[in-house]
Amino acid sequence: MLNVVIFGAPGSGKGTQSDLIIKEFGLDHISTGDVLRAEMKEGTELGKIANDYVAKGQLVPDELIIDMLAKVLDGKKGSKGVIFDGFPRTIPQAEALKKMLNERDMDVTLMINLHVEEDELINRLLERGKKSGRQDDNIDTIKSRLEIYHSKTAPLAEYYIKEGKHHAIKGVGTIEEIFERIKEKINIHL
Ligand code: B4P
């Protein structure tokens, strides 16, 4: 099993690179952002709660996300491996992921940390906002997403360094160039 955590600030290209990794390595994809947007669109109980957090650029509470992830993971039984996109975003989420995978005789194989400067992140998200219509791609929400990233999510790099699974990747350049850098790291683990 090849289980990849793709990590980085909002707009660092997690979703973009996940699509390429899935095609190349035949992995399943779990994007907590995509699952939340689907729940919000359908107006489920979870979607209604999540909406308030996502609209303000805040993280949805850990208990809700961990519960949601466990259900999605159980729907991927028998897969060659999973790419976790946008999860974990906090230390409790990382600990819960490890526990969930260990209980299923698995673990995270590697973590890819995409590094992109703040100005570039803001530009990308504002550009995406023009087409995507995403409620959280506006300047005020982007700023609060970046603040939360620095305070709650970035410390997770240390967690994966200690686990010996952290790989830093320069996330600036063409999408193909970045993908080549990621492939090199994944190939070490095949
Ligand atoms: P996500 O959906 O995970 O969104 P993201 O971090 O903003 O996007 P990503 O990094 O995937 O960027 P993308 O590839 O699209 O989260 C949304 C919200 O959901 C969160 O704010 C939070 O509220 C909630 N949430 C999700 N998971 C959660 C969790 N685990 N716990 C709690 N809450 C959670 O790239 C962005 C843009 O850049 C695209 O337009 C792309 O085309 C462009 N781009 C990509 N690569 C490029 C490159 N190399 N050069 C130029 N442009 C590039």
mmCIF file of C-alpha atoms and ligand atoms in Angstrom:
data_model
loop_
_atom_site.group_PDB
_atom_site.id
_atom_site.type_symbol
_atom_site.label_atom_id
_atom_site.label_comp_id
_atom_site.label_asym_id
_atom_site.label_seq_id
_atom_site.Cartn_x
_atom_site.Cartn_y
_atom_site.Cartn_z
ATOM 1 C CA MET A 1 0.000 0.000 0.000
ATOM 2 C CA LEU A 2 1.212 3.463 -0.893
ATOM 3 C CA ASN A 3 -0.417 6.061 1.362
ATOM 4 C CA VAL A 4 0.593 9.625 0.553
ATOM 5 C CA VAL A 5 -0.251 12.733 2.568
ATOM 6 C CA ILE A 6 -0.109 15.833 0.361
ATOM 7 C CA PHE A 7 0.410 18.900 2.471
ATOM 8 C CA GLY A 8 0.836 22.646 2.019
ATOM 9 C CA ALA A 9 -0.787 26.038 2.469
ATOM 10 C CA PRO A 10 -4.122 26.876 0.802
ATOM 11 C CA GLY A 11 -3.430 27.263 -2.913
ATOM 12 C CA SER A 12 -0.118 25.384 -2.784
ATOM 13 C CA GLY A 13 -1.383 22.948 -5.423
ATOM 14 C CA LYS A 14 -2.443 19.957 -3.324
ATOM 15 C CA GLY A 15 -5.551 19.269 -5.419
ATOM 16 C CA THR A 16 -3.743 19.948 -8.703
ATOM 17 C CA GLN A 17 -0.859 17.563 -7.945
ATOM 18 C CA SER A 18 -3.174 14.933 -6.426
ATOM 19 C CA ASP A 19 -4.903 14.530 -9.797
ATOM 20 C CA LEU A 20 -1.556 13.746 -11.468
ATOM 21 C CA ILE A 21 -0.397 11.384 -8.696
ATOM 22 C CA ILE A 22 -3.661 9.434 -8.920
ATOM 23 C CA LYS A 23 -3.278 8.959 -12.690
ATOM 24 C CA GLU A 24 0.375 7.927 -12.475
ATOM 25 C CA PHE A 25 0.205 5.587 -9.465
ATOM 26 C CA GLY A 26 -3.430 4.381 -9.564
ATOM 27 C CA LEU A 27 -4.235 5.616 -6.071
ATOM 28 C CA ASP A 28 -7.590 6.504 -4.542
ATOM 29 C CA HIS A 29 -8.142 10.137 -3.608
ATOM 30 C CA ILE A 30 -9.564 11.514 -0.377
ATOM 31 C CA SER A 31 -9.858 15.305 -0.385
ATOM 32 C CA THR A 32 -11.527 16.561 2.787
ATOM 33 C CA GLY A 33 -12.189 19.900 1.041
ATOM 34 C CA ASP A 34 -14.048 18.107 -1.794
ATOM 35 C CA VAL A 35 -16.020 15.930 0.634
ATOM 36 C CA LEU A 36 -17.032 19.024 2.638
ATOM 37 C CA ARG A 37 -18.063 20.937 -0.514
ATOM 38 C CA ALA A 38 -20.234 17.966 -1.586
ATOM 39 C CA GLU A 39 -21.854 17.817 1.877
ATOM 40 C CA MET A 40 -22.500 21.589 1.783
ATOM 41 C CA LYS A 41 -24.036 21.336 -1.698
ATOM 42 C CA GLU A 42 -26.352 18.527 -0.600
ATOM 43 C CA GLY A 43 -27.285 20.468 2.549
ATOM 44 C CA THR A 44 -26.595 17.519 4.913
ATOM 45 C CA GLU A 45 -26.304 18.093 8.689
ATOM 46 C CA LEU A 46 -22.502 18.015 8.404
ATOM 47 C CA GLY A 47 -22.632 20.322 5.386
ATOM 48 C CA LYS A 48 -24.695 22.900 7.270
ATOM 49 C CA ILE A 49 -22.261 22.938 10.199
ATOM 50 C CA ALA A 50 -19.192 22.970 7.912
ATOM 51 C CA ASN A 51 -20.530 25.873 5.872
ATOM 52 C CA ASP A 52 -20.053 28.385 8.711
ATOM 53 C CA TYR A 53 -16.425 27.386 9.205
ATOM 54 C CA VAL A 54 -15.452 27.160 5.524
ATOM 55 C CA ALA A 55 -17.065 30.526 4.704
ATOM 56 C CA LYS A 56 -14.962 32.195 7.415
ATOM 57 C CA GLY A 57 -11.780 30.395 6.374
ATOM 58 C CA GLN A 58 -11.675 28.431 9.643
ATOM 59 C CA LEU A 59 -11.031 24.751 10.160
ATOM 60 C CA VAL A 60 -14.022 22.483 10.657
ATOM 61 C CA PRO A 61 -13.794 20.913 14.190
ATOM 62 C CA ASP A 62 -11.492 17.881 14.411
ATOM 63 C CA GLU A 63 -14.163 15.442 15.726
ATOM 64 C CA LEU A 64 -16.405 16.064 12.708
ATOM 65 C CA ILE A 65 -13.582 15.759 10.184
ATOM 66 C CA ILE A 66 -12.086 12.620 11.768
ATOM 67 C CA ASP A 67 -15.486 10.936 11.821
ATOM 68 C CA MET A 68 -16.090 11.909 8.202
ATOM 69 C CA LEU A 69 -12.667 10.611 7.156
ATOM 70 C CA ALA A 70 -13.134 7.233 8.856
ATOM 71 C CA LYS A 71 -16.341 6.683 6.853
ATOM 72 C CA VAL A 72 -14.724 7.709 3.560
ATOM 73 C CA LEU A 73 -11.678 5.506 4.269
ATOM 74 C CA ASP A 74 -13.879 2.461 4.858
ATOM 75 C CA GLY A 75 -15.370 3.042 1.422
ATOM 76 C CA LYS A 76 -11.895 2.604 -0.146
ATOM 77 C CA LYS A 77 -11.226 -0.971 1.002
ATOM 78 C CA GLY A 78 -9.082 -2.999 -1.389
ATOM 79 C CA SER A 79 -7.384 0.009 -2.972
ATOM 80 C CA LYS A 80 -3.678 0.124 -3.960
ATOM 81 C CA GLY A 81 -3.229 3.121 -1.716
ATOM 82 C CA VAL A 82 -4.734 6.487 -0.908
ATOM 83 C CA ILE A 83 -3.696 10.084 -1.376
ATOM 84 C CA PHE A 84 -4.834 12.193 1.572
ATOM 85 C CA ASP A 85 -5.346 15.724 0.249
ATOM 86 C CA GLY A 86 -6.010 18.428 2.851
ATOM 87 C CA PHE A 87 -5.980 15.932 5.734
ATOM 88 C CA PRO A 88 -4.471 16.010 8.331
ATOM 89 C CA ARG A 89 -4.530 19.752 9.075
ATOM 90 C CA THR A 90 -3.977 19.588 12.843
ATOM 91 C CA ILE A 91 -1.922 17.406 15.210
ATOM 92 C CA PRO A 92 -5.052 15.598 16.552
ATOM 93 C CA GLN A 93 -6.026 14.815 12.923
ATOM 94 C CA ALA A 94 -2.526 13.393 12.251
ATOM 95 C CA GLU A 95 -2.714 11.233 15.385
ATOM 96 C CA ALA A 96 -6.200 10.037 14.423
ATOM 97 C CA LEU A 97 -5.025 9.182 10.887
ATOM 98 C CA LYS A 98 -2.137 7.123 12.246
ATOM 99 C CA LYS A 99 -4.493 5.253 14.597
ATOM 100 C CA MET A 100 -7.074 4.638 11.848
ATOM 101 C CA LEU A 101 -4.454 3.311 9.433
ATOM 102 C CA ASN A 102 -2.678 1.192 12.081
ATOM 103 C CA GLU A 103 -6.008 -0.412 13.028
ATOM 104 C CA ARG A 104 -6.292 -1.451 9.386
ATOM 105 C CA ASP A 105 -2.659 -2.726 9.278
ATOM 106 C CA MET A 106 -1.476 0.285 7.286
ATOM 107 C CA ASP A 107 0.457 3.518 7.827
ATOM 108 C CA VAL A 108 1.320 6.760 6.039
ATOM 109 C CA THR A 109 4.128 5.959 3.565
ATOM 110 C CA LEU A 110 5.295 9.526 2.962
ATOM 111 C CA MET A 111 4.268 13.149 3.360
ATOM 112 C CA ILE A 112 4.848 15.649 0.542
ATOM 113 C CA ASN A 113 5.110 19.249 1.794
ATOM 114 C CA LEU A 114 4.612 21.801 -1.019
ATOM 115 C CA HIS A 115 6.415 25.107 -0.365
ATOM 116 C CA VAL A 116 5.042 28.263 -2.048
ATOM 117 C CA GLU A 117 5.548 31.924 -1.022
ATOM 118 C CA GLU A 118 2.606 33.853 0.390
ATOM 119 C CA ASP A 119 2.214 36.352 -2.529
ATOM 120 C CA GLU A 120 2.008 33.509 -5.021
ATOM 121 C CA LEU A 121 -0.570 31.659 -2.865
ATOM 122 C CA ILE A 122 -2.783 34.748 -2.676
ATOM 123 C CA ASN A 123 -2.534 35.351 -6.437
ATOM 124 C CA ARG A 124 -3.419 31.739 -7.268
ATOM 125 C CA LEU A 125 -6.436 31.694 -4.963
ATOM 126 C CA LEU A 126 -7.737 35.051 -6.209
ATOM 127 C CA GLU A 127 -7.347 33.802 -9.797
ATOM 128 C CA ARG A 128 -9.169 30.572 -8.976
ATOM 129 C CA GLY A 129 -11.916 32.574 -7.248
ATOM 130 C CA LYS A 130 -12.731 34.386 -10.506
ATOM 131 C CA LYS A 131 -13.747 31.091 -12.128
ATOM 132 C CA SER A 132 -14.586 28.659 -9.316
ATOM 133 C CA GLY A 133 -17.172 30.761 -7.519
ATOM 134 C CA ARG A 134 -15.809 29.227 -4.284
ATOM 135 C CA GLN A 135 -17.089 31.246 -1.329
ATOM 136 C CA ASP A 136 -13.700 30.984 0.414
ATOM 137 C CA ASP A 137 -11.571 32.328 -2.487
ATOM 138 C CA ASN A 138 -11.870 36.043 -1.582
ATOM 139 C CA ILE A 139 -9.140 38.171 -0.034
ATOM 140 C CA ASP A 140 -10.489 38.343 3.548
ATOM 141 C CA THR A 141 -11.139 34.606 3.766
ATOM 142 C CA ILE A 142 -7.813 33.789 2.095
ATOM 143 C CA LYS A 143 -5.990 35.848 4.752
ATOM 144 C CA SER A 144 -7.699 34.023 7.589
ATOM 145 C CA ARG A 145 -7.029 30.631 5.908
ATOM 146 C CA LEU A 146 -3.333 31.540 5.696
ATOM 147 C CA GLU A 147 -3.206 32.635 9.359
ATOM 148 C CA ILE A 148 -4.814 29.391 10.463
ATOM 149 C CA TYR A 149 -2.450 27.458 8.234
ATOM 150 C CA HIS A 150 0.557 29.024 9.982
ATOM 151 C CA SER A 151 -0.792 28.577 13.517
ATOM 152 C CA LYS A 152 -2.463 25.151 13.343
ATOM 153 C CA THR A 153 -1.365 23.287 10.235
ATOM 154 C CA ALA A 154 2.279 24.195 9.504
ATOM 155 C CA PRO A 155 3.468 22.666 12.870
ATOM 156 C CA LEU A 156 2.493 19.273 11.432
ATOM 157 C CA ALA A 157 5.685 19.331 9.345
ATOM 158 C CA GLU A 158 7.599 18.668 12.604
ATOM 159 C CA TYR A 159 5.308 15.721 13.370
ATOM 160 C CA TYR A 160 6.144 14.049 10.046
ATOM 161 C CA ILE A 161 9.856 14.944 10.323
ATOM 162 C CA LYS A 162 9.910 13.032 13.631
ATOM 163 C CA GLU A 163 8.106 10.121 11.936
ATOM 164 C CA GLY A 164 10.821 10.149 9.217
ATOM 165 C CA LYS A 165 8.219 10.654 6.488
ATOM 166 C CA HIS A 166 8.558 14.324 5.565
ATOM 167 C CA HIS A 167 9.639 15.380 2.037
ATOM 168 C CA ALA A 168 9.867 19.096 1.224
ATOM 169 C CA ILE A 169 9.079 20.035 -2.395
ATOM 170 C CA LYS A 170 9.454 23.417 -4.082
ATOM 171 C CA GLY A 171 5.859 24.105 -5.191
ATOM 172 C CA VAL A 172 6.720 26.868 -7.667
ATOM 173 C CA GLY A 173 7.268 26.234 -11.367
ATOM 174 C CA THR A 174 5.103 24.571 -13.993
ATOM 175 C CA ILE A 175 2.631 21.931 -12.801
ATOM 176 C CA GLU A 176 4.676 19.287 -14.694
ATOM 177 C CA GLU A 177 7.980 20.374 -13.125
ATOM 178 C CA ILE A 178 6.511 20.114 -9.642
ATOM 179 C CA PHE A 179 5.025 16.722 -10.472
ATOM 180 C CA GLU A 180 8.470 15.442 -11.566
ATOM 181 C CA ARG A 181 9.869 16.476 -8.164
ATOM 182 C CA ILE A 182 7.053 14.635 -6.390
ATOM 183 C CA LYS A 183 7.479 11.508 -8.527
ATOM 184 C CA GLU A 184 11.153 11.263 -7.531
ATOM 185 C CA LYS A 185 10.164 11.163 -3.864
ATOM 186 C CA ILE A 186 7.353 8.635 -4.371
ATOM 187 C CA ASN A 187 9.585 6.357 -6.462
ATOM 188 C CA ILE A 188 11.961 5.993 -3.491
ATOM 189 C CA HIS A 189 9.143 4.213 -1.654
ATOM 190 C CA LEU A 190 7.990 1.852 -4.425
HETATM 191 P P1 B4P B 1 -9.232 22.614 0.446
HETATM 192 O O1 B4P B 1 -10.265 22.221 -0.509
HETATM 193 O O2 B4P B 1 -8.310 21.560 0.952
HETATM 194 O O3 B4P B 1 -8.496 23.789 -0.318
HETATM 195 P P2 B4P B 1 -7.121 24.495 -0.526
HETATM 196 O O4 B4P B 1 -6.148 24.171 0.565
HETATM 197 O O5 B4P B 1 -7.520 25.896 -0.665
HETATM 198 O O6 B4P B 1 -6.560 24.093 -1.970
HETATM 199 P P3 B4P B 1 -5.329 23.371 -2.699
HETATM 200 O O7 B4P B 1 -4.004 23.495 -1.998
HETATM 201 O O8 B4P B 1 -5.814 21.980 -2.989
HETATM 202 O O9 B4P B 1 -5.111 24.197 -4.011
HETATM 203 P P4 B4P B 1 -5.251 23.846 -5.555
HETATM 204 O O10 B4P B 1 -4.460 22.652 -5.991
HETATM 205 O O11 B4P B 1 -6.696 23.823 -5.876
HETATM 206 O O12 B4P B 1 -9.912 23.286 1.772
HETATM 207 C C1 B4P B 1 -10.993 24.214 1.754
HETATM 208 C C2 B4P B 1 -11.565 24.451 3.177
HETATM 209 O O13 B4P B 1 -12.209 23.231 3.702
HETATM 210 C C3 B4P B 1 -10.582 24.797 4.287
HETATM 211 O O14 B4P B 1 -10.266 26.201 4.317
HETATM 212 C C4 B4P B 1 -11.328 24.341 5.569
HETATM 213 O O15 B4P B 1 -12.300 25.264 5.973
HETATM 214 C C5 B4P B 1 -12.043 23.074 5.128
HETATM 215 N N1 B4P B 1 -11.252 21.844 5.385
HETATM 216 C C6 B4P B 1 -10.740 21.018 4.419
HETATM 217 N N2 B4P B 1 -10.058 19.996 4.988
HETATM 218 C C7 B4P B 1 -10.142 20.202 6.348
HETATM 219 C C8 B4P B 1 -9.605 19.492 7.464
HETATM 220 N N3 B4P B 1 -8.842 18.406 7.321
HETATM 221 N N4 B4P B 1 -9.868 19.971 8.717
HETATM 222 C C9 B4P B 1 -10.627 21.055 8.897
HETATM 223 N N5 B4P B 1 -11.160 21.772 7.877
HETATM 224 C C10 B4P B 1 -10.918 21.361 6.607
HETATM 225 O O16 B4P B 1 -4.535 25.095 -6.219
HETATM 226 C C11 B4P B 1 -5.038 26.397 -6.090
HETATM 227 C C12 B4P B 1 -4.960 27.140 -7.413
HETATM 228 O O17 B4P B 1 -3.590 27.269 -7.854
HETATM 229 C C13 B4P B 1 -5.708 26.447 -8.547
HETATM 230 O O18 B4P B 1 -6.478 27.396 -9.239
HETATM 231 C C14 B4P B 1 -4.603 25.881 -9.446
HETATM 232 O O19 B4P B 1 -4.976 25.874 -10.808
HETATM 233 C C15 B4P B 1 -3.447 26.855 -9.210
HETATM 234 N N6 B4P B 1 -2.149 26.194 -9.323
HETATM 235 C C16 B4P B 1 -1.824 24.954 -8.865
HETATM 236 N N7 B4P B 1 -0.536 24.664 -9.146
HETATM 237 C C17 B4P B 1 -0.020 25.775 -9.791
HETATM 238 C C18 B4P B 1 1.277 26.106 -10.321
HETATM 239 N N8 B4P B 1 2.313 25.262 -10.278
HETATM 240 N N9 B4P B 1 1.451 27.338 -10.882
HETATM 241 C C19 B4P B 1 0.413 28.222 -10.939
HETATM 242 N N10 B4P B 1 -0.841 27.958 -10.478
HETATM 243 C C20 B4P B 1 -1.064 26.742 -9.892
#
